[in-house]
Coordinates of C-alpha atoms in Angstrom, one line a residue:
X150 CA -84.0 -26.4 37.7
X151 CA -86.0 -24.4 40.3
X152 CA -82.8 -22.3 41.2
X153 CA -82.5 -21.4 37.4
X154 CA -86.1 -20.4 37.4
X155 CA -85.9 -18.2 40.4
X156 CA -82.7 -16.6 39.0
X157 CA -84.5 -15.8 35.9
X158 CA -87.5 -14.4 37.6
X159 CA -85.2 -12.5 39.9
X160 CA -83.4 -10.8 37.0
X161 CA -86.8 -10.2 35.3
X162 CA -88.0 -8.4 38.6
X163 CA -84.7 -6.3 38.9
X164 CA -85.0 -5.2 35.0
X165 CA -88.7 -4.4 35.8
X166 CA -88.0 -2.3 38.9
X167 CA -85.0 -0.6 37.7
X168 CA -85.6 -0.2 33.9
X169 CA -85.3 3.2 32.6
X170 CA -88.5 5.1 31.3
X171 CA -89.8 3.9 27.8
X172 CA -89.3 5.7 24.5
X173 CA -91.9 5.1 21.5
X174 CA -91.4 6.5 17.9
X175 CA -94.7 8.0 16.9
X176 CA -93.9 9.5 13.4
X177 CA -91.0 10.0 11.0
X178 CA -91.3 12.6 8.3
X179 CA -89.1 13.6 5.6
X180 CA -88.6 17.3 4.8
X181 CA -86.5 16.4 2.0
X182 CA -85.8 13.0 0.1
X183 CA -82.5 14.4 -1.3
X184 CA -80.5 16.3 0.9
X185 CA -76.8 17.1 0.3
X186 CA -74.4 14.3 1.5
X187 CA -70.6 14.5 2.3
X188 CA -68.6 13.2 5.0
X189 CA -66.4 16.2 6.3
X190 CA -64.9 16.2 9.7
X191 CA -66.6 12.8 10.6
X192 CA -70.0 14.5 10.1
X193 CA -72.7 15.9 7.8
X194 CA -73.4 19.5 7.1
X195 CA -77.2 18.9 7.6
X196 CA -77.0 17.4 10.9
X197 CA -74.4 18.4 13.7
X198 CA -74.7 18.5 17.5
X199 CA -73.3 22.1 17.7
X200 CA -76.2 23.5 15.5
X201 CA -78.3 23.5 18.6
X202 CA -81.4 24.6 16.7
X203 CA -81.1 22.8 13.4
X204 CA -84.8 21.8 14.3
X205 CA -86.8 24.5 16.4
X206 CA -90.4 24.7 17.7
X207 CA -91.9 28.0 18.2
X208 CA -95.6 28.5 19.3
X209 CA -97.9 26.1 17.0
X210 CA -95.1 25.7 14.3
X211 CA -91.9 23.6 14.0
X212 CA -89.2 24.8 11.8
X213 CA -86.2 22.9 10.2
X214 CA -83.3 23.9 8.1
X215 CA -80.9 21.9 5.6
X216 CA -78.9 21.9 2.4
X217 CA -80.4 20.4 -0.7
X218 CA -78.9 18.1 -3.1
X219 CA -78.0 21.2 -5.2
X220 CA -76.3 23.1 -2.3
X221 CA -79.2 25.5 -1.6
X222 CA -80.3 26.6 1.8
X223 CA -83.9 25.3 2.6
X224 CA -86.2 26.0 5.3
X225 CA -89.4 23.7 6.2
X226 CA -92.3 24.6 8.4
X227 CA -95.1 22.3 9.5
X228 CA -97.7 22.3 12.3
X229 CA -96.7 20.8 15.6
X230 CA -97.8 17.2 15.0
X231 CA -98.2 17.7 11.4
X232 CA -97.1 15.1 9.0
X233 CA -96.2 17.4 5.9
X234 CA -93.7 20.2 5.6
X235 CA -94.0 23.4 3.6
X236 CA -90.7 24.3 2.3
X237 CA -89.1 27.5 0.8
X238 CA -85.6 27.7 -0.7
X239 CA -83.2 30.7 0.3
X240 CA -81.1 32.5 -2.3
X241 CA -77.8 31.0 -1.0
X242 CA -75.6 28.2 -2.0
X243 CA -73.2 26.3 0.2
X244 CA -69.7 27.8 -0.4
X245 CA -67.8 24.6 0.2
X246 CA -68.1 21.1 1.4
X247 CA -67.4 21.5 5.1
X248 CA -69.7 19.9 7.6
X249 CA -69.3 22.9 10.1
X250 CA -71.3 25.1 7.6
X251 CA -74.6 24.2 9.2
X252 CA -77.9 26.1 9.2
X253 CA -78.8 27.3 12.7
X254 CA -82.5 28.8 13.3
X255 CA -83.6 31.4 16.1
X256 CA -86.8 33.2 16.6
X257 CA -86.8 36.5 18.4
X258 CA -90.1 36.6 20.5
X259 CA -90.8 40.3 20.7
X260 CA -91.3 40.7 17.2
X261 CA -91.8 36.8 15.8
X262 CA -89.1 37.1 13.3
X263 CA -87.1 33.9 12.2
X264 CA -83.4 34.4 12.3
X265 CA -81.1 32.2 10.1
X266 CA -77.3 32.0 10.5
X267 CA -75.5 29.7 8.2
X268 CA -72.5 28.6 6.2
X269 CA -69.3 29.7 8.1
X270 CA -66.0 28.0 9.4
X271 CA -63.6 30.4 10.7
X272 CA -64.7 32.7 7.8
X273 CA -67.5 34.9 6.9
X274 CA -71.1 34.0 8.2
X275 CA -74.2 34.3 6.2
X276 CA -77.5 35.8 7.7
X277 CA -80.9 36.7 6.9
X278 CA -84.2 37.4 8.9
X279 CA -87.8 37.2 8.2
X280 CA -90.6 39.7 8.3
X281 CA -92.3 40.4 11.6
X282 CA -94.6 37.7 13.0
X283 CA -93.7 35.1 10.3
X284 CA -92.8 32.6 13.2
X285 CA -96.4 32.6 14.4
X286 CA -98.1 32.1 10.8
X287 CA -98.3 34.2 7.8
X288 CA -97.1 33.5 4.0
X289 CA -94.3 31.0 3.9
X290 CA -92.4 32.1 1.0
X291 CA -88.9 33.1 0.2
X292 CA -89.9 36.6 -0.2
X293 CA -90.9 36.7 3.5
X294 CA -87.0 36.7 4.2
X295 CA -84.6 39.7 3.8
X296 CA -81.5 39.6 1.6
X297 CA -78.5 37.3 2.5
X298 CA -75.9 39.7 4.3
X299 CA -72.5 39.1 5.8
X300 CA -73.3 40.8 9.1
X301 CA -75.6 40.0 11.9
X302 CA -78.1 42.5 10.6
X303 CA -77.0 45.9 11.8
X304 CA -73.8 44.3 13.7
X305 CA -70.8 43.6 12.1
X306 CA -69.2 40.4 13.9
X307 CA -66.3 40.1 11.5
X308 CA -65.1 37.7 9.1
X309 CA -63.7 34.7 11.3
X310 CA -66.8 33.1 12.5
X311 CA -67.8 29.4 13.5
X312 CA -70.7 27.8 15.4
X313 CA -73.7 30.1 15.3
X314 CA -76.2 29.5 18.2
X315 CA -79.4 31.2 18.8
X316 CA -80.8 31.2 22.5
X317 CA -83.9 32.8 24.0
X318 CA -83.6 34.7 27.4
X319 CA -86.3 34.5 30.2
X320 CA -87.4 37.9 29.1
X321 CA -87.8 36.9 25.6
X322 CA -84.8 38.6 24.2
X323 CA -82.8 36.6 21.5
X324 CA -79.0 36.1 22.0
X325 CA -76.6 34.7 19.6
X326 CA -73.5 32.7 20.6
X327 CA -70.5 32.3 18.1
X328 CA -66.7 31.8 18.2
X329 CA -64.4 34.3 16.7
X330 CA -60.9 33.2 15.7
X331 CA -59.9 29.5 15.0
X332 CA -59.8 26.0 16.7
X333 CA -57.1 26.3 19.6
X334 CA -57.0 30.0 19.4
X335 CA -60.5 31.7 19.6
X336 CA -62.9 33.3 21.8
X337 CA -66.5 32.8 22.4
X338 CA -68.8 35.8 21.8
X339 CA -72.4 36.9 22.7
X340 CA -74.6 39.5 21.0
X341 CA -78.3 40.3 21.9
X342 CA -81.2 41.3 19.8
X343 CA -83.7 43.9 21.2
X344 CA -86.0 46.3 19.6
X345 CA -85.2 45.0 16.1
X346 CA -81.2 45.8 16.7
X347 CA -78.2 43.6 17.5
X348 CA -75.9 44.8 20.2
X349 CA -72.4 43.4 20.9
X350 CA -72.1 42.1 24.5
X351 CA -68.5 40.9 24.0
X352 CA -66.2 38.0 24.5
X353 CA -67.1 35.9 27.5
X354 CA -64.4 33.2 27.3
X355 CA -61.1 34.0 25.9
X356 CA -58.1 32.2 24.5
X357 CA -55.7 33.7 27.1
X358 CA -54.0 32.1 29.9
X359 CA -51.4 29.3 30.3
X360 CA -52.1 25.5 30.6
X361 CA -49.4 22.9 31.6
X362 CA -50.1 19.3 30.5
X363 CA -50.1 16.8 33.4
X364 CA -48.5 14.0 31.5
X365 CA -46.2 15.7 29.2
X366 CA -45.4 19.2 31.1
X367 CA -45.8 20.7 27.7
X368 CA -47.3 24.4 27.9
X369 CA -49.8 25.9 25.7
X370 CA -50.6 29.8 25.7
X371 CA -53.5 29.7 23.5
X372 CA -57.1 27.7 23.1
X373 CA -60.7 28.2 22.7
X374 CA -63.6 26.9 24.7
X375 CA -66.1 24.5 23.1
X376 CA -69.3 24.7 24.8
X377 CA -71.9 22.0 25.4
X378 CA -74.6 24.5 25.2
X379 CA -76.0 27.5 26.6
X380 CA -79.1 26.9 28.6
X381 CA -81.5 29.1 30.7
X382 CA -83.4 27.9 33.7
X383 CA -85.1 30.6 35.3
X384 CA -82.8 33.7 35.1
X385 CA -79.7 31.7 35.4
X386 CA -77.6 31.0 32.2
X387 CA -75.4 27.7 32.5
X388 CA -72.5 26.9 30.5
X389 CA -70.4 23.5 30.3
X390 CA -67.7 22.9 27.9
X391 CA -64.0 21.9 27.3
X392 CA -60.9 23.5 26.4
X393 CA -58.8 22.8 23.2
X394 CA -55.2 23.7 23.2
X395 CA -53.3 25.0 20.3
X396 CA -50.0 23.4 21.3
X397 CA -50.2 19.8 20.2
X398 CA -47.6 18.7 22.6
X399 CA -50.0 19.0 25.5
X400 CA -51.3 15.4 24.1
X401 CA -49.3 12.3 24.2
X402 CA -49.9 11.8 20.3
X403 CA -50.5 14.0 17.3
X404 CA -53.2 11.8 16.3
X405 CA -55.4 12.5 19.5
X406 CA -57.1 15.7 20.7
X407 CA -56.0 18.4 22.7
X408 CA -59.3 18.8 24.6
X409 CA -59.0 18.5 28.2
X410 CA -61.3 19.1 31.4
X411 CA -65.2 19.8 31.9
X412 CA -65.8 23.2 33.0
X413 CA -68.7 24.8 34.3
X414 CA -69.9 28.5 35.3
X415 CA -73.0 30.4 35.2
X416 CA -74.4 33.9 34.7
X417 CA -77.7 35.6 36.6
X418 CA -77.3 38.7 34.1
X419 CA -78.0 37.3 30.8
X420 CA -74.0 36.8 30.3
X421 CA -72.7 39.9 31.5
X422 CA -70.7 38.5 34.5
X423 CA -69.7 35.0 35.2
X424 CA -69.6 32.8 38.4
X425 CA -68.2 29.4 39.2
X426 CA -70.2 26.6 40.8
X427 CA -69.6 28.0 44.3
X428 CA -70.7 31.4 43.2
X429 CA -67.4 33.1 43.4
X430 CA -67.0 35.6 40.1
X431 CA -64.7 34.4 37.6
X432 CA -65.2 36.7 34.6
X433 CA -67.0 39.9 32.9
X434 CA -67.9 39.7 29.4
X435 CA -66.0 42.2 27.2
X436 CA -63.3 43.3 29.6
X437 CA -62.1 40.2 31.8
X438 CA -63.7 37.0 30.1
X439 CA -63.4 33.5 31.5
X440 CA -60.1 31.9 30.8
X441 CA -58.3 28.5 31.3
X442 CA -56.8 29.7 34.7
X443 CA -60.2 31.1 36.1
X444 CA -60.6 29.7 39.6
X445 CA -63.1 26.7 40.4
X446 CA -64.5 26.2 37.0
X447 CA -63.1 22.6 36.3
X448 CA -65.9 20.2 37.4
X449 CA -64.2 17.0 35.9
X450 CA -60.6 16.7 35.2
X451 CA -59.1 15.0 32.3
X452 CA -56.0 15.2 30.6
X453 CA -55.8 15.6 26.6
X454 CA -54.8 11.9 26.2
X455 CA -58.2 10.2 26.1
X456 CA -59.8 11.6 22.9
X457 CA -62.2 14.0 24.9
X458 CA -64.9 15.3 22.5
X459 CA -66.0 18.7 22.4
X460 CA -69.4 20.1 21.7
X461 CA -71.7 17.5 23.0
X462 CA -74.8 18.4 24.9
X463 CA -76.3 19.7 28.2
X464 CA -79.7 20.4 29.9
X465 CA -80.8 21.8 33.3
X466 CA -83.4 20.0 35.5
X467 CA -86.4 21.4 37.2
X468 CA -84.3 22.0 40.5
X469 CA -81.9 24.4 38.4
X470 CA -79.0 21.7 38.2
X471 CA -76.7 21.1 35.3
X472 CA -76.5 17.9 33.3
X473 CA -73.9 17.2 30.7
X474 CA -72.9 14.7 28.4
X475 CA -69.3 14.1 27.5
X476 CA -67.7 11.0 25.9
X477 CA -64.0 9.8 25.6
X478 CA -61.8 6.6 25.9
X479 CA -61.7 5.4 29.4
X480 CA -58.3 4.7 30.9
X481 CA -59.0 0.8 31.1
X482 CA -58.4 0.9 27.4
X483 CA -55.1 2.9 27.5
X484 CA -53.7 6.0 28.7
X485 CA -52.9 7.6 25.2
X486 CA -55.2 7.9 22.3
X487 CA -53.1 7.8 19.2
X488 CA -55.9 7.9 16.6
X489 CA -59.2 9.9 18.0
X490 CA -61.3 8.6 15.4
X491 CA -60.5 4.9 15.3
X492 CA -60.0 5.0 19.3
X493 CA -63.2 6.3 20.1
X494 CA -65.1 4.1 17.5
X495 CA -63.3 1.2 19.4
X496 CA -63.3 2.2 22.9
X497 CA -65.4 5.3 23.2
X498 CA -68.2 5.7 26.1
X499 CA -70.5 8.3 26.9
X500 CA -70.4 9.9 30.6
X501 CA -73.3 11.7 32.5
X502 CA -71.9 14.6 34.5
X503 CA -74.1 16.2 36.5
X504 CA -74.7 18.7 39.8
X505 CA -76.2 17.0 42.7
X506 CA -78.5 18.5 45.4
X507 CA -75.4 19.0 47.5
X508 CA -73.6 21.1 45.2
X509 CA -71.0 18.6 44.1
X510 CA -70.5 17.1 40.7
X511 CA -71.1 13.6 39.9
X512 CA -69.8 11.6 36.8
X513 CA -71.2 8.1 35.8
X514 CA -70.2 6.1 32.8
X515 CA -73.1 4.9 30.7
X516 CA -71.8 1.4 30.5
X517 CA -73.1 -1.5 28.3
X518 CA -73.6 0.8 25.2
X519 CA -70.2 2.2 23.8
X520 CA -70.8 5.0 21.5
X521 CA -69.2 3.1 18.6
X522 CA -68.6 6.4 16.7
X523 CA -66.6 9.7 16.4
X524 CA -69.4 11.6 16.9
X525 CA -71.4 13.1 19.9
X526 CA -74.6 12.4 21.9
X527 CA -77.6 14.4 23.0
X528 CA -79.0 14.6 26.4
X529 CA -82.6 15.7 27.4
X530 CA -84.7 15.3 30.6
X531 CA -88.5 15.0 30.8
X532 CA -90.8 16.8 33.5
X533 CA -89.9 14.1 36.0
X534 CA -86.1 14.8 35.3
X535 CA -85.7 11.1 33.8
X536 CA -82.9 11.4 31.5
X537 CA -82.7 10.0 27.8
X538 CA -79.3 10.1 25.9
X539 CA -79.5 9.9 22.2
X540 CA -76.3 8.3 21.2
X541 CA -75.0 8.1 17.4
X542 CA -77.1 6.4 15.1
X543 CA -80.3 7.4 17.1
X544 CA -79.8 4.7 19.8
X545 CA -81.7 6.1 23.1
X546 CA -80.7 5.2 26.4
X547 CA -82.8 6.3 29.4
X548 CA -82.2 6.5 33.3
X549 CA -84.6 7.6 36.1
X550 CA -84.1 10.4 38.4
X551 CA -85.3 8.0 41.4
X552 CA -82.1 5.9 40.7
X553 CA -80.0 9.1 40.5
X554 CA -79.5 8.0 36.7
X555 CA -77.8 5.0 37.2
X556 CA -80.3 2.5 35.8
X557 CA -79.4 3.1 32.2
X558 CA -81.5 1.0 29.9
X559 CA -81.6 0.7 25.9
X560 CA -85.0 2.4 25.2
X561 CA -84.8 2.6 21.2
X562 CA -82.3 1.3 18.7
X563 CA -82.4 3.3 15.6
X564 CA -80.1 0.7 13.9
X565 CA -82.2 -2.3 15.0
X566 CA -85.4 -0.5 13.6
X567 CA -83.7 0.1 10.2
X568 CA -83.5 3.7 10.3
X569 CA -80.0 3.8 8.6
X570 CA -79.1 6.9 10.6
X571 CA -75.7 8.4 9.5
X572 CA -74.3 8.9 13.1
X573 CA -74.8 12.4 14.9
X574 CA -78.4 13.8 15.3
X575 CA -79.7 17.1 16.9
X576 CA -82.8 17.5 18.7
X577 CA -85.6 20.2 19.1
X578 CA -85.1 21.1 22.8
X579 CA -87.8 24.0 22.8
X580 CA -90.4 21.3 21.8
X581 CA -89.5 19.5 24.9
X582 CA -89.7 22.7 27.1
X583 CA -93.1 23.5 25.8
X584 CA -94.4 20.3 27.4
X585 CA -95.8 18.0 25.1
X586 CA -93.6 15.3 26.0
X587 CA -92.3 14.7 22.4
X588 CA -88.6 14.7 21.4
X589 CA -88.1 15.6 17.9
X590 CA -85.1 14.3 16.3
X591 CA -83.3 15.7 13.0
X592 CA -81.2 13.0 11.3
X593 CA -80.0 12.0 7.8
X594 CA -79.7 8.7 6.3
X595 CA -76.3 7.2 5.4
X596 CA -75.3 7.3 2.0
X597 CA -72.1 6.8 0.0
X598 CA -69.7 9.3 -1.7
X599 CA -71.7 12.2 -2.3
X600 CA -74.9 10.6 -3.2
X601 CA -77.8 12.7 -1.8
X602 CA -79.9 11.1 1.1
X603 CA -83.3 11.6 2.9
X604 CA -83.6 14.2 5.7
X605 CA -85.8 13.1 8.4
X606 CA -87.6 14.5 11.7
X607 CA -88.6 11.7 13.9
X608 CA -90.8 12.3 16.8
X609 CA -90.6 10.2 19.9
X610 CA -92.9 10.0 23.1
X611 CA -90.9 9.9 26.2
X612 CA -91.9 8.1 29.2

């Protein structure tokens, strides 16, 4: 009896000492009670992790973009910590029921314009930009935005575009990351906005090179790099990602994914030249981009047989070290994914990959909480470098920096709280960066068929 009591107390104390940081819901608002709903590529068009900035804070305001039940692009604005959204409808209707066709938002700090890129999947992108200063206030109306164009302002970026993402540089220039080409045969591209003009920087990761699959010996001669984000810390731009091969034979089954390996490289000149983790030059944008054979960029090797997901998330800590979340079916469940959707749901787990203070990369499985989904997760850090991973269905697990991110604890469970989250979410990274300790999460409620459902922005206090 005493021994049992002692054991219970010991377990309690261990959990108390090593529990991850807390998370608490402080508000949950609905920009739209009836957003468009259809499931495509296992996701929703209003919420996909590769949006990067589907919800975005700038100064005193927070912005969000989504598609309405009738397919129109809509934008919302509220004061940070506000509870009501002012909304405007843009003059553009979603061209097809494809969840890749997300709305991405960006703000150019030098002129306070809001940039909107949307509705593309290996085809024409649609773009509009606001009047100067709108991001800091001013009249919130659709007349504050220009006409919808199929160019990036003055810059023609072609007609085979996917995954638009806006990123602000340390010197307050706005950059635009996107892919040209198609899945398995595409190039990641970079453009930069300054003085009211977009300029092409060029391709920084190409489809070229040759990859031989370790298990099958099949050779693939084309691919694309899927990135987990593009993150500045100080003057350094950090990239992690995974390659997807065009040759399906590199995987053990046609029902799997041809994604393989986690790579890392960085730039100290706003994406013009690139180095691997050891500091060795591996590419120059526009002339000799990074490719699958670039030396020293693989930081976690994994063949194409485990359903490795593309386009998850990354963050950089206060020491300038990169952290990423990847997910796949671990080898203990088998060495060949035959159906990536069902196998990831049944056996998929998230892994925390990070660069430690010695310059080496470490990978730890987030055990006890399988992703139980096809989709992706979001990683963020607080000011103390404690980590929070938002798994599908808005399940948040956390770990302390002092444990070297090993004491993962369930901090919030959206399913248990009845939020009815569809699956993937996206987060407002800029709000966390400015330092109020609040994580804003964009999600949509699960529905059936094409019945519209509410779009939410939930705010969580971290720590």
